[in-house]
PDB file of C-alpha atoms in Angstrom:
ATOM      1  CA  MET A   1     -69.215 -29.354  71.904  1.00 38.00           C
ATOM      2  CA  ALA A   2     -65.517 -28.649  73.697  1.00 40.00           C
ATOM      3  CA  ALA A   3     -64.420 -25.303  74.189  1.00 43.00           C
ATOM      4  CA  ALA A   4     -62.076 -24.057  71.799  1.00 44.00           C
ATOM      5  CA  PRO A   5     -58.196 -24.483  73.011  1.00 45.00           C
ATOM      6  CA  ALA A   6     -57.040 -20.882  74.238  1.00 44.00           C
ATOM      7  CA  PRO A   7     -54.426 -18.435  71.430  1.00 46.00           C
ATOM      8  CA  ALA A   8     -51.206 -19.552  71.636  1.00 46.00           C
ATOM      9  CA  THR A   9     -49.305 -17.296  74.105  1.00 43.00           C
ATOM     10  CA  ASN A  10     -45.610 -15.442  73.743  1.00 44.00           C
ATOM     11  CA  VAL A  11     -45.802 -15.053  70.329  1.00 49.00           C
ATOM     12  CA  SER A  12     -44.695 -11.684  68.418  1.00 58.00           C
ATOM     13  CA  PRO A  13     -48.047  -9.877  68.011  1.00 58.00           C
ATOM     14  CA  LEU A  14     -47.640  -9.569  64.663  1.00 67.00           C
ATOM     15  CA  ILE A  15     -48.662 -13.341  64.225  1.00 77.00           C
ATOM     16  CA  PRO A  16     -51.918 -12.273  65.447  1.00 79.00           C
ATOM     17  CA  THR A  17     -52.377  -9.539  62.590  1.00 78.00           C
ATOM     18  CA  LEU A  18     -51.620 -11.347  60.201  1.00 82.00           C
ATOM     19  CA  ALA A  19     -54.239 -14.694  61.585  1.00 83.00           C
ATOM     20  CA  GLY A  20     -56.759 -12.000  61.394  1.00 83.00           C
ATOM     21  CA  ARG A  21     -56.150 -11.516  57.798  1.00 84.00           C
ATOM     22  CA  ILE A  22     -56.304 -14.922  57.258  1.00 88.00           C
ATOM     23  CA  LEU A  23     -59.509 -15.234  58.689  1.00 87.00           C
ATOM     24  CA  GLU A  24     -60.568 -12.302  56.721  1.00 85.00           C
ATOM     25  CA  MET A  25     -59.606 -13.398  53.638  1.00 87.00           C
ATOM     26  CA  ALA A  26     -61.863 -16.898  53.575  1.00 89.00           C
ATOM     27  CA  ARG A  27     -64.972 -15.185  55.544  1.00 86.00           C
ATOM     28  CA  ARG A  28     -64.791 -12.793  52.465  1.00 86.00           C
ATOM     29  CA  GLU A  29     -64.341 -15.548  50.066  1.00 88.00           C
ATOM     30  CA  GLY A  30     -66.378 -17.980  51.815  1.00 89.00           C
ATOM     31  CA  LEU A  31     -64.405 -20.135  52.239  1.00 90.00           C
ATOM     32  CA  PRO A  32     -66.026 -23.838  53.546  1.00 91.00           C
ATOM     33  CA  LYS A  33     -65.040 -26.529  56.587  1.00 91.00           C
ATOM     34  CA  GLY A  34     -62.099 -29.001  55.371  1.00 91.00           C
ATOM     35  CA  TYR A  35     -60.699 -26.122  52.843  1.00 92.00           C
ATOM     36  CA  ARG A  36     -57.453 -26.911  52.928  1.00 92.00           C
ATOM     37  CA  LEU A  37     -54.777 -23.132  53.908  1.00 92.00           C
ATOM     38  CA  THR A  38     -52.344 -23.768  51.638  1.00 90.00           C
ATOM     39  CA  GLU A  39     -48.584 -21.692  52.508  1.00 88.00           C
ATOM     40  CA  GLN A  40     -47.661 -20.763  49.608  1.00 89.00           C
ATOM     41  CA  ALA A  41     -51.023 -19.445  48.568  1.00 89.00           C
ATOM     42  CA  LEU A  42     -51.409 -17.617  51.265  1.00 89.00           C
ATOM     43  CA  CYS A  43     -48.031 -16.030  51.025  1.00 85.00           C
ATOM     44  CA  ASP A  44     -49.028 -15.331  47.578  1.00 83.00           C
ATOM     45  CA  VAL A  45     -52.051 -13.313  48.874  1.00 82.00           C
ATOM     46  CA  LEU A  46     -50.698 -11.680  51.748  1.00 79.00           C
ATOM     47  CA  GLY A  47     -47.615 -10.632  49.946  1.00 75.00           C
ATOM     48  CA  VAL A  48     -44.996 -12.406  53.190  1.00 74.00           C
ATOM     49  CA  SER A  49     -42.685 -14.880  53.009  1.00 76.00           C
ATOM     50  CA  ARG A  50     -43.943 -18.565  54.144  1.00 80.00           C
ATOM     51  CA  SER A  51     -42.429 -18.478  57.755  1.00 81.00           C
ATOM     52  CA  PRO A  52     -44.654 -15.841  59.541  1.00 80.00           C
ATOM     53  CA  VAL A  53     -47.513 -18.226  57.363  1.00 86.00           C
ATOM     54  CA  ARG A  54     -47.088 -20.735  59.280  1.00 86.00           C
ATOM     55  CA  LYS A  55     -46.642 -19.397  62.166  1.00 85.00           C
ATOM     56  CA  ALA A  56     -50.048 -17.773  61.243  1.00 85.00           C
ATOM     57  CA  LEU A  57     -51.336 -20.419  60.911  1.00 89.00           C
ATOM     58  CA  GLN A  58     -50.196 -22.659  64.008  1.00 86.00           C
ATOM     59  CA  PHE A  59     -51.592 -19.600  65.987  1.00 84.00           C
ATOM     60  CA  LEU A  60     -55.089 -20.165  64.412  1.00 87.00           C
ATOM     61  CA  GLU A  61     -55.014 -23.916  65.563  1.00 85.00           C
ATOM     62  CA  SER A  62     -54.312 -22.824  68.956  1.00 81.00           C
ATOM     63  CA  THR A  63     -57.674 -20.979  68.194  1.00 81.00           C
ATOM     64  CA  GLY A  64     -59.653 -24.066  66.628  1.00 85.00           C
ATOM     65  CA  ALA A  65     -60.441 -22.291  64.053  1.00 87.00           C
ATOM     66  CA  VAL A  66     -57.679 -24.381  61.761  1.00 89.00           C
ATOM     67  CA  THR A  67     -56.285 -27.835  61.975  1.00 90.00           C
ATOM     68  CA  SER A  68     -53.284 -30.152  60.760  1.00 87.00           C
ATOM     69  CA  SER A  69     -52.705 -33.554  59.943  1.00 82.00           C
ATOM     70  CA  PRO A  70     -49.186 -34.313  59.140  1.00 78.00           C
ATOM     71  CA  ASN A  71     -50.669 -35.857  54.910  1.00 77.00           C
ATOM     72  CA  ARG A  72     -53.157 -32.691  53.961  1.00 80.00           C
ATOM     73  CA  GLY A  73     -51.248 -29.881  56.152  1.00 88.00           C
ATOM     74  CA  PHE A  74     -53.835 -27.064  57.853  1.00 92.00           C
ATOM     75  CA  GLN A  75     -57.679 -26.927  57.059  1.00 92.00           C
ATOM     76  CA  LEU A  76     -60.435 -24.538  57.961  1.00 91.00           C
ATOM     77  CA  ALA A  77     -62.039 -26.026  61.266  1.00 90.00           C
ATOM     78  CA  MET A  78     -65.318 -24.312  60.890  1.00 90.00           C
ATOM     79  CA  GLU A  79     -67.451 -22.261  58.278  1.00 89.00           C
ATOM     80  CA  ALA A  80     -66.736 -18.997  57.365  1.00 84.00           C
ATOM     81  CA  ARG A  81     -70.201 -17.601  58.794  1.00 83.00           C
ATOM     82  CA  GLU A  82     -68.310 -18.602  61.542  1.00 85.00           C
ATOM     83  CA  LEU A  83     -64.858 -17.449  61.833  1.00 84.00           C
ATOM     84  CA  ALA A  84     -66.892 -13.690  62.751  1.00 77.00           C
ATOM     85  CA  GLY A  85     -65.944 -15.373  66.590  1.00 73.00           C
ATOM     86  CA  VAL A  86     -62.648 -16.503  67.022  1.00 79.00           C
ATOM     87  CA  ALA A  87     -61.114 -13.944  68.770  1.00 69.00           C
ATOM     88  CA  VAL A  88     -57.658 -12.493  67.223  1.00 69.00           C
ATOM     89  CA  SER A  89     -56.179  -9.184  67.224  1.00 59.00           C
ATOM     90  CA  GLU A  90     -56.143  -7.230  64.275  1.00 49.00           C
ATOM     91  CA  ALA A  91     -54.870  -4.609  64.962  1.00 50.00           C
ATOM     92  CA  VAL A  92     -51.669  -3.385  62.811  1.00 54.00           C
ATOM     93  CA  PRO A  93     -48.708  -2.834  65.057  1.00 63.00           C
ATOM     94  CA  SER A  94     -47.856   0.861  63.805  1.00 71.00           C
ATOM     95  CA  LEU A  95     -45.081   2.011  62.963  1.00 75.00           C
ATOM     96  CA  GLU A  96     -43.833   3.296  65.764  1.00 74.00           C
ATOM     97  CA  ASP A  97     -44.457  -0.492  67.044  1.00 76.00           C
ATOM     98  CA  LEU A  98     -42.376  -1.531  64.457  1.00 82.00           C
ATOM     99  CA  TYR A  99     -39.092   0.841  64.595  1.00 83.00           C
ATOM    100  CA  LEU A 100     -38.243   0.282  68.031  1.00 78.00           C
ATOM    101  CA  ARG A 101     -38.431  -4.226  68.108  1.00 82.00           C
ATOM    102  CA  VAL A 102     -36.277  -3.799  65.322  1.00 86.00           C
ATOM    103  CA  ALA A 103     -34.044  -1.515  67.007  1.00 80.00           C
ATOM    104  CA  HIS A 104     -34.374  -2.962  70.231  1.00 78.00           C
ATOM    105  CA  ASP A 105     -33.431  -6.655  68.289  1.00 83.00           C
ATOM    106  CA  HIS A 106     -30.359  -4.942  66.319  1.00 82.00           C
ATOM    107  CA  ILE A 107     -29.761  -3.717  69.782  1.00 75.00           C
ATOM    108  CA  GLY A 108     -29.753  -6.967  71.513  1.00 74.00           C
ATOM    109  CA  GLY A 109     -28.188  -9.221  69.137  1.00 79.00           C
ATOM    110  CA  LEU A 110     -31.025 -11.006  66.834  1.00 84.00           C
ATOM    111  CA  LEU A 111     -30.113  -8.899  64.080  1.00 85.00           C
ATOM    112  CA  GLU A 112     -26.732  -8.661  62.181  1.00 87.00           C
ATOM    113  CA  GLN A 113     -25.529  -5.094  61.190  1.00 86.00           C
ATOM    114  CA  GLU A 114     -26.793  -6.125  57.496  1.00 92.00           C
ATOM    115  CA  VAL A 115     -30.155  -7.006  56.943  1.00 92.00           C
ATOM    116  CA  THR A 116     -32.349  -6.919  53.146  1.00 93.00           C
ATOM    117  CA  GLU A 117     -36.311  -6.737  53.611  1.00 92.00           C
ATOM    118  CA  ALA A 118     -36.551  -9.948  52.702  1.00 89.00           C
ATOM    119  CA  ASP A 119     -35.123 -10.825  56.203  1.00 88.00           C
ATOM    120  CA  LEU A 120     -37.432  -8.586  57.484  1.00 90.00           C
ATOM    121  CA  MET A 121     -40.595  -9.340  55.842  1.00 87.00           C
ATOM    122  CA  ALA A 122     -40.063 -13.102  56.749  1.00 83.00           C
ATOM    123  CA  ARG A 123     -39.131 -12.177  60.983  1.00 84.00           C
ATOM    124  CA  TYR A 124     -41.729  -9.789  62.042  1.00 82.00           C
ATOM    125  CA  GLY A 125     -43.919 -11.348  59.129  1.00 77.00           C
ATOM    126  CA  LEU A 126     -44.588  -8.222  57.139  1.00 79.00           C
ATOM    127  CA  ALA A 127     -45.112  -7.519  53.919  1.00 80.00           C
ATOM    128  CA  ARG A 128     -42.633  -5.579  51.667  1.00 83.00           C
ATOM    129  CA  GLN A 129     -44.689  -2.087  51.318  1.00 84.00           C
ATOM    130  CA  GLN A 130     -44.558  -1.987  55.725  1.00 84.00           C
ATOM    131  CA  VAL A 131     -40.789  -3.085  55.340  1.00 89.00           C
ATOM    132  CA  GLN A 132     -40.353   0.021  52.628  1.00 90.00           C
ATOM    133  CA  ARG A 133     -42.244   2.326  54.854  1.00 88.00           C
ATOM    134  CA  LEU A 134     -40.174   1.301  58.029  1.00 90.00           C
ATOM    135  CA  LEU A 135     -36.896   1.195  56.057  1.00 92.00           C
ATOM    136  CA  ASN A 136     -37.911   4.825  54.943  1.00 90.00           C
ATOM    137  CA  ARG A 137     -38.682   6.151  57.931  1.00 84.00           C
ATOM    138  CA  MET A 138     -35.124   4.640  59.876  1.00 85.00           C
ATOM    139  CA  SER A 139     -33.190   5.904  57.241  1.00 86.00           C
ATOM    140  CA  ARG A 140     -34.488   9.329  57.566  1.00 79.00           C
ATOM    141  CA  ASP A 141     -33.777   8.934  61.562  1.00 73.00           C
ATOM    142  CA  GLY A 142     -30.450   7.986  60.783  1.00 72.00           C
ATOM    143  CA  LEU A 143     -30.256   4.845  61.693  1.00 79.00           C
ATOM    144  CA  VAL A 144     -29.615   2.888  58.702  1.00 86.00           C
ATOM    145  CA  ASP A 145     -28.207   3.199  55.329  1.00 90.00           C
ATOM    146  CA  ARG A 146     -29.438   1.538  51.777  1.00 92.00           C
ATOM    147  CA  LYS A 147     -25.953  -0.655  50.936  1.00 91.00           C
ATOM    148  CA  PRO A 148     -25.149   0.345  47.272  1.00 88.00           C
ATOM    149  CA  GLY A 149     -26.645  -2.645  45.864  1.00 79.00           C
ATOM    150  CA  ARG A 150     -29.239  -4.926  47.812  1.00 84.00           C
ATOM    151  CA  GLY A 151     -30.127  -5.105  51.646  1.00 92.00           C
ATOM    152  CA  TRP A 152     -29.543  -2.442  54.278  1.00 94.00           C
ATOM    153  CA  MET A 153     -26.720  -1.482  57.173  1.00 91.00           C
ATOM    154  CA  PHE A 154     -27.054  -0.572  61.068  1.00 86.00           C
ATOM    155  CA  ARG A 155     -25.624   2.520  61.758  1.00 79.00           C
ATOM    156  CA  ARG A 156     -23.824   2.505  65.232  1.00 72.00           C
ATOM    157  CA  LEU A 157     -26.170   2.750  67.704  1.00 67.00           C
ATOM    158  CA  LEU A 158     -25.736   2.760  71.893  1.00 62.00           C
ATOM    159  CA  SER A 159     -25.827  -0.570  72.853  1.00 61.00           C
ATOM    160  CA  SER A 160     -24.087  -0.081  76.336  1.00 65.00           C
ATOM    161  CA  VAL A 161     -24.188   1.433  79.982  1.00 72.00           C
ATOM    162  CA  GLU A 162     -20.932   2.443  79.197  1.00 78.00           C
ATOM    163  CA  ALA A 163     -21.011   4.645  75.415  1.00 79.00           C
ATOM    164  CA  HIS A 164     -24.754   5.821  77.022  1.00 80.00           C
ATOM    165  CA  ARG A 165     -22.505   7.191  79.709  1.00 85.00           C
ATOM    166  CA  GLU A 166     -20.675   8.330  77.505  1.00 89.00           C
ATOM    167  CA  SER A 167     -22.575  10.164  75.788  1.00 90.00           C
ATOM    168  CA  TYR A 168     -23.641  12.087  79.542  1.00 92.00           C
ATOM    169  CA  ARG A 169     -19.923  13.156  79.611  1.00 94.00           C
ATOM    170  CA  PHE A 170     -19.715  14.673  75.992  1.00 96.00           C
ATOM    171  CA  ARG A 171     -22.806  16.305  75.688  1.00 96.00           C
ATOM    172  CA  MET A 172     -21.656  18.219  79.608  1.00 97.00           C
ATOM    173  CA  MET A 173     -18.106  19.424  77.774  1.00 97.00           C
ATOM    174  CA  LEU A 174     -20.117  20.190  74.573  1.00 97.00           C
ATOM    175  CA  GLU A 175     -23.552  22.351  75.783  1.00 98.00           C
ATOM    176  CA  PRO A 176     -22.438  23.952  78.430  1.00 98.00           C
ATOM    177  CA  ALA A 177     -19.981  25.293  76.558  1.00 98.00           C
ATOM    178  CA  ALA A 178     -21.261  26.257  73.320  1.00 98.00           C
ATOM    179  CA  ILE A 179     -24.081  28.538  75.885  1.00 98.00           C
ATOM    180  CA  LEU A 180     -20.428  30.321  76.767  1.00 98.00           C
ATOM    181  CA  GLU A 181     -18.871  30.657  73.059  1.00 97.00           C
ATOM    182  CA  PRO A 182     -18.490  34.868  71.855  1.00 96.00           C
ATOM    183  CA  GLY A 183     -21.560  36.158  70.114  1.00 95.00           C
ATOM    184  CA  TYR A 184     -23.916  33.297  71.681  1.00 97.00           C
ATOM    185  CA  ALA A 185     -27.683  34.797  70.502  1.00 97.00           C
ATOM    186  CA  VAL A 186     -30.518  32.022  70.895  1.00 96.00           C
ATOM    187  CA  ASP A 187     -33.098  31.706  68.885  1.00 96.00           C
ATOM    188  CA  LEU A 188     -35.908  33.209  70.732  1.00 96.00           C
ATOM    189  CA  ALA A 189     -38.788  32.660  68.382  1.00 96.00           C
ATOM    190  CA  GLU A 190     -37.459  28.684  68.419  1.00 96.00           C
ATOM    191  CA  LEU A 191     -37.104  29.166  72.162  1.00 97.00           C
ATOM    192  CA  GLU A 192     -40.260  30.468  73.151  1.00 96.00           C
ATOM    193  CA  ARG A 193     -41.748  27.299  70.544  1.00 95.00           C
ATOM    194  CA  CYS A 194     -39.532  25.166  73.364  1.00 96.00           C
ATOM    195  CA  ARG A 195     -40.997  26.697  75.992  1.00 96.00           C
ATOM    196  CA  ARG A 196     -44.598  26.195  75.301  1.00 95.00           C
ATOM    197  CA  GLU A 197     -43.999  22.567  74.551  1.00 94.00           C
ATOM    198  CA  GLN A 198     -42.642  21.603  77.898  1.00 95.00           C
ATOM    199  CA  GLN A 199     -45.132  23.597  79.655  1.00 94.00           C
ATOM    200  CA  ASP A 200     -47.630  21.282  78.197  1.00 93.00           C
ATOM    201  CA  LEU A 201     -46.122  18.381  78.401  1.00 92.00           C
ATOM    202  CA  LEU A 202     -46.196  19.418  82.645  1.00 92.00           C
ATOM    203  CA  ASP A 203     -49.849  20.250  82.301  1.00 90.00           C
ATOM    204  CA  GLY A 204     -50.557  16.758  81.305  1.00 87.00           C
ATOM    205  CA  GLY A 205     -48.054  16.018  78.136  1.00 87.00           C
ATOM    206  CA  ILE A 206     -46.345  13.378  80.441  1.00 86.00           C
ATOM    207  CA  GLU A 207     -48.579  10.885  81.806  1.00 82.00           C
ATOM    208  CA  GLN A 208     -50.286  11.362  77.527  1.00 78.00           C
ATOM    209  CA  CYS A 209     -47.337  11.095  74.998  1.00 79.00           C
ATOM    210  CA  THR A 210     -45.815   8.189  73.337  1.00 73.00           C
ATOM    211  CA  PRO A 211     -41.539   7.955  74.624  1.00 74.00           C
ATOM    212  CA  ALA A 212     -41.087   9.048  70.859  1.00 73.00           C
ATOM    213  CA  GLN A 213     -42.709  12.293  71.477  1.00 80.00           C
ATOM    214  CA  LEU A 214     -41.788  12.929  75.268  1.00 85.00           C
ATOM    215  CA  PHE A 215     -37.754  12.473  74.110  1.00 85.00           C
ATOM    216  CA  GLN A 216     -38.791  14.703  70.870  1.00 87.00           C
ATOM    217  CA  ALA A 217     -39.493  17.204  73.001  1.00 92.00           C
ATOM    218  CA  GLY A 218     -36.322  17.224  75.416  1.00 93.00           C
ATOM    219  CA  SER A 219     -34.526  16.880  71.890  1.00 93.00           C
ATOM    220  CA  HIS A 220     -35.596  20.145  69.985  1.00 95.00           C
ATOM    221  CA  PHE A 221     -35.045  22.032  73.381  1.00 97.00           C
ATOM    222  CA  HIS A 222     -31.352  21.106  73.683  1.00 97.00           C
ATOM    223  CA  GLU A 223     -30.611  20.975  69.778  1.00 97.00           C
ATOM    224  CA  THR A 224     -32.425  24.656  70.070  1.00 97.00           C
ATOM    225  CA  VAL A 225     -29.547  25.575  73.377  1.00 98.00           C
ATOM    226  CA  ALA A 226     -27.075  24.485  71.221  1.00 97.00           C
ATOM    227  CA  ALA A 227     -27.664  26.136  68.080  1.00 97.00           C
ATOM    228  CA  GLY A 228     -27.071  29.345  69.558  1.00 97.00           C
ATOM    229  CA  CYS A 229     -23.294  29.628  69.844  1.00 97.00           C
ATOM    230  CA  GLY A 230     -23.581  29.736  65.651  1.00 96.00           C
ATOM    231  CA  ASN A 231     -21.472  26.323  65.061  1.00 96.00           C
ATOM    232  CA  ARG A 232     -22.760  23.565  62.353  1.00 94.00           C
ATOM    233  CA  PHE A 233     -20.223  21.490  64.224  1.00 97.00           C
ATOM    234  CA  VAL A 234     -21.461  22.122  67.397  1.00 97.00           C
ATOM    235  CA  LEU A 235     -25.089  21.304  66.105  1.00 95.00           C
ATOM    236  CA  ASP A 236     -24.299  18.359  64.219  1.00 94.00           C
ATOM    237  CA  ALA A 237     -22.458  16.669  67.027  1.00 94.00           C
ATOM    238  CA  LEU A 238     -25.377  16.895  69.555  1.00 95.00           C
ATOM    239  CA  ARG A 239     -27.996  16.125  67.092  1.00 90.00           C
ATOM    240  CA  ASN A 240     -25.360  11.942  66.532  1.00 86.00           C
ATOM    241  CA  VAL A 241     -25.407  11.737  69.581  1.00 88.00           C
ATOM    242  CA  ASN A 242     -29.054  12.427  70.239  1.00 87.00           C
ATOM    243  CA  GLN A 243     -30.200  10.432  67.644  1.00 78.00           C
ATOM    244  CA  MET A 244     -27.519   7.063  68.484  1.00 76.00           C
ATOM    245  CA  ARG A 245     -29.454   7.293  71.996  1.00 77.00           C
ATOM    246  CA  ARG A 246     -32.754   7.510  70.318  1.00 73.00           C
ATOM    247  CA  ILE A 247     -33.510   3.869  70.911  1.00 68.00           C
ATOM    248  CA  VAL A 248     -31.967   3.735  74.294  1.00 67.00           C
ATOM    249  CA  GLU A 249     -33.845   6.622  75.645  1.00 67.00           C
ATOM    250  CA  TYR A 250     -37.063   5.038  73.954  1.00 58.00           C
ATOM    251  CA  GLY A 251     -36.879   1.921  75.451  1.00 53.00           C
ATOM    252  CA  THR A 252     -36.149   3.578  79.250  1.00 53.00           C
ATOM    253  CA  ARG A 253     -38.632   3.172  81.094  1.00 54.00           C
ATOM    254  CA  LEU A 254     -40.915   6.180  82.152  1.00 57.00           C
ATOM    255  CA  ASP A 255     -40.336   7.323  85.155  1.00 65.00           C
ATOM    256  CA  ARG A 256     -42.773  10.196  85.227  1.00 68.00           C
ATOM    257  CA  SER A 257     -41.386  11.661  88.543  1.00 71.00           C
ATOM    258  CA  ARG A 258     -38.183  12.894  86.469  1.00 82.00           C
ATOM    259  CA  LEU A 259     -39.480  13.831  83.479  1.00 88.00           C
ATOM    260  CA  HIS A 260     -41.645  16.728  85.772  1.00 91.00           C
ATOM    261  CA  ARG A 261     -38.567  17.357  87.595  1.00 91.00           C
ATOM    262  CA  GLN A 262     -36.858  17.590  83.706  1.00 93.00           C
ATOM    263  CA  CYS A 263     -39.248  19.971  82.057  1.00 95.00           C
ATOM    264  CA  GLU A 264     -38.960  22.647  84.696  1.00 95.00           C
ATOM    265  CA  GLU A 265     -35.098  22.359  85.262  1.00 97.00           C
ATOM    266  CA  HIS A 266     -35.554  23.113  80.868  1.00 97.00           C
ATOM    267  CA  LEU A 267     -37.857  25.875  82.284  1.00 98.00           C
ATOM    268  CA  GLN A 268     -35.606  26.918  84.680  1.00 98.00           C
ATOM    269  CA  LEU A 269     -32.703  27.466  81.954  1.00 98.00           C
ATOM    270  CA  ILE A 270     -34.846  28.866  79.437  1.00 98.00           C
ATOM    271  CA  GLU A 271     -35.776  31.706  82.233  1.00 98.00           C
ATOM    272  CA  LEU A 272     -31.973  32.196  82.740  1.00 98.00           C
ATOM    273  CA  LEU A 273     -31.410  32.139  78.359  1.00 98.00           C
ATOM    274  CA  VAL A 274     -34.149  35.058  78.282  1.00 97.00           C
ATOM    275  CA  ARG A 275     -32.328  37.308  80.516  1.00 96.00           C
ATOM    276  CA  GLY A 276     -28.986  36.598  79.336  1.00 96.00           C
ATOM    277  CA  GLU A 277     -27.766  35.151  82.107  1.00 97.00           C
ATOM    278  CA  ARG A 278     -25.388  32.419  80.396  1.00 97.00           C
ATOM    279  CA  MET A 279     -22.947  31.724  82.957  1.00 98.00           C
ATOM    280  CA  GLU A 280     -25.579  30.617  85.177  1.00 98.00           C
ATOM    281  CA  ALA A 281     -27.802  29.156  82.308  1.00 98.00           C
ATOM    282  CA  ALA A 282     -24.578  27.287  81.311  1.00 98.00           C
ATOM    283  CA  GLN A 283     -23.615  25.886  84.988  1.00 98.00           C
ATOM    284  CA  PHE A 284     -26.822  24.606  85.960  1.00 98.00           C
ATOM    285  CA  MET A 285     -26.701  23.427  82.079  1.00 98.00           C
ATOM    286  CA  ARG A 286     -23.877  21.084  83.022  1.00 97.00           C
ATOM    287  CA  GLN A 287     -26.110  19.961  86.473  1.00 97.00           C
ATOM    288  CA  HIS A 288     -28.771  19.022  84.613  1.00 96.00           C
ATOM    289  CA  LEU A 289     -26.698  16.676  82.514  1.00 96.00           C
ATOM    290  CA  ASN A 290     -24.915  15.597  85.501  1.00 94.00           C
ATOM    291  CA  MET A 291     -28.564  14.818  87.405  1.00 92.00           C
ATOM    292  CA  ALA A 292     -29.714  13.026  83.873  1.00 89.00           C
ATOM    293  CA  ARG A 293     -26.059  10.394  83.705  1.00 88.00           C
ATOM    294  CA  ILE A 294     -26.577   9.850  87.290  1.00 88.00           C
ATOM    295  CA  THR A 295     -30.283   9.456  87.369  1.00 83.00           C
ATOM    296  CA  LYS A 296     -30.457   6.651  83.966  1.00 77.00           C
ATOM    297  CA  VAL A 297     -27.199   5.100  84.338  1.00 73.00           C
ATOM    298  CA  GLY A 298     -25.148   5.887  87.017  1.00 70.00           C
ATOM    299  CA  GLU A 299     -22.880   7.441  89.355  1.00 67.00           C
ATOM    300  CA  ASN A 300     -19.302   5.223  88.312  1.00 60.00           C
ATOM    301  CA  SER A 301     -18.313   3.996  85.488  1.00 47.00           C
TER     302      SER A 301
END
């Protein structure tokens, strides 16, 4: 008996997941070899559109579990009991993985400024409930807004090196100045939480945390420091910049040595603020941000 062909490569990681759900259904219902798998019936059962269902069936054909013919469409090529031996990835992609993929596709011009739930279901092979969770999460993070009628709209993100560079220049003006504001008083309890977070990262967290967790720890520190000036507009401006650069930062290749240095500098800044050395802290903050700018986006304009 000839060996089954190798699964197709270079497909969305969501397609094997959908293929796994089709196999699970066929095994559960005991479908016989030769059973016709119609796209519309699978769309109804799985809650997705025809395009990802078709891609999942084509993927299954590449594994040998399914065959197709011009007149009959797709049919099972095995008995239900044999399908257990078919190797497909059935891991459900995490919300974080979907979040990053959709955001990066938008930045890369693969998704329009306005999208609908149906658009995302068809493109990524998702059920409506998955898309709704994704969009609700992106809405809470300020990446998309629900339109008054139907659909969603992406907010502006840092989609170019120049915009990313400008964000650091803006922070170099904003954050050191916040520390020097009259009446500056950082929340020491919150600053202590930041200290523990940064120390935990140095004690092994850098190697274990997701990009989202690493970004959140850094943002928490910088926003806590800025909040000490007591000016809501300063904190709102910093949060807005952090939100826009979130996706770019998530996609940056992690330089472990840089992250160790970054955490050490955060701890030094915390020490300066605890001792009330605000002038030194402001100067150090500017140097810290400038080094991050040079490391991530280069020296020149």
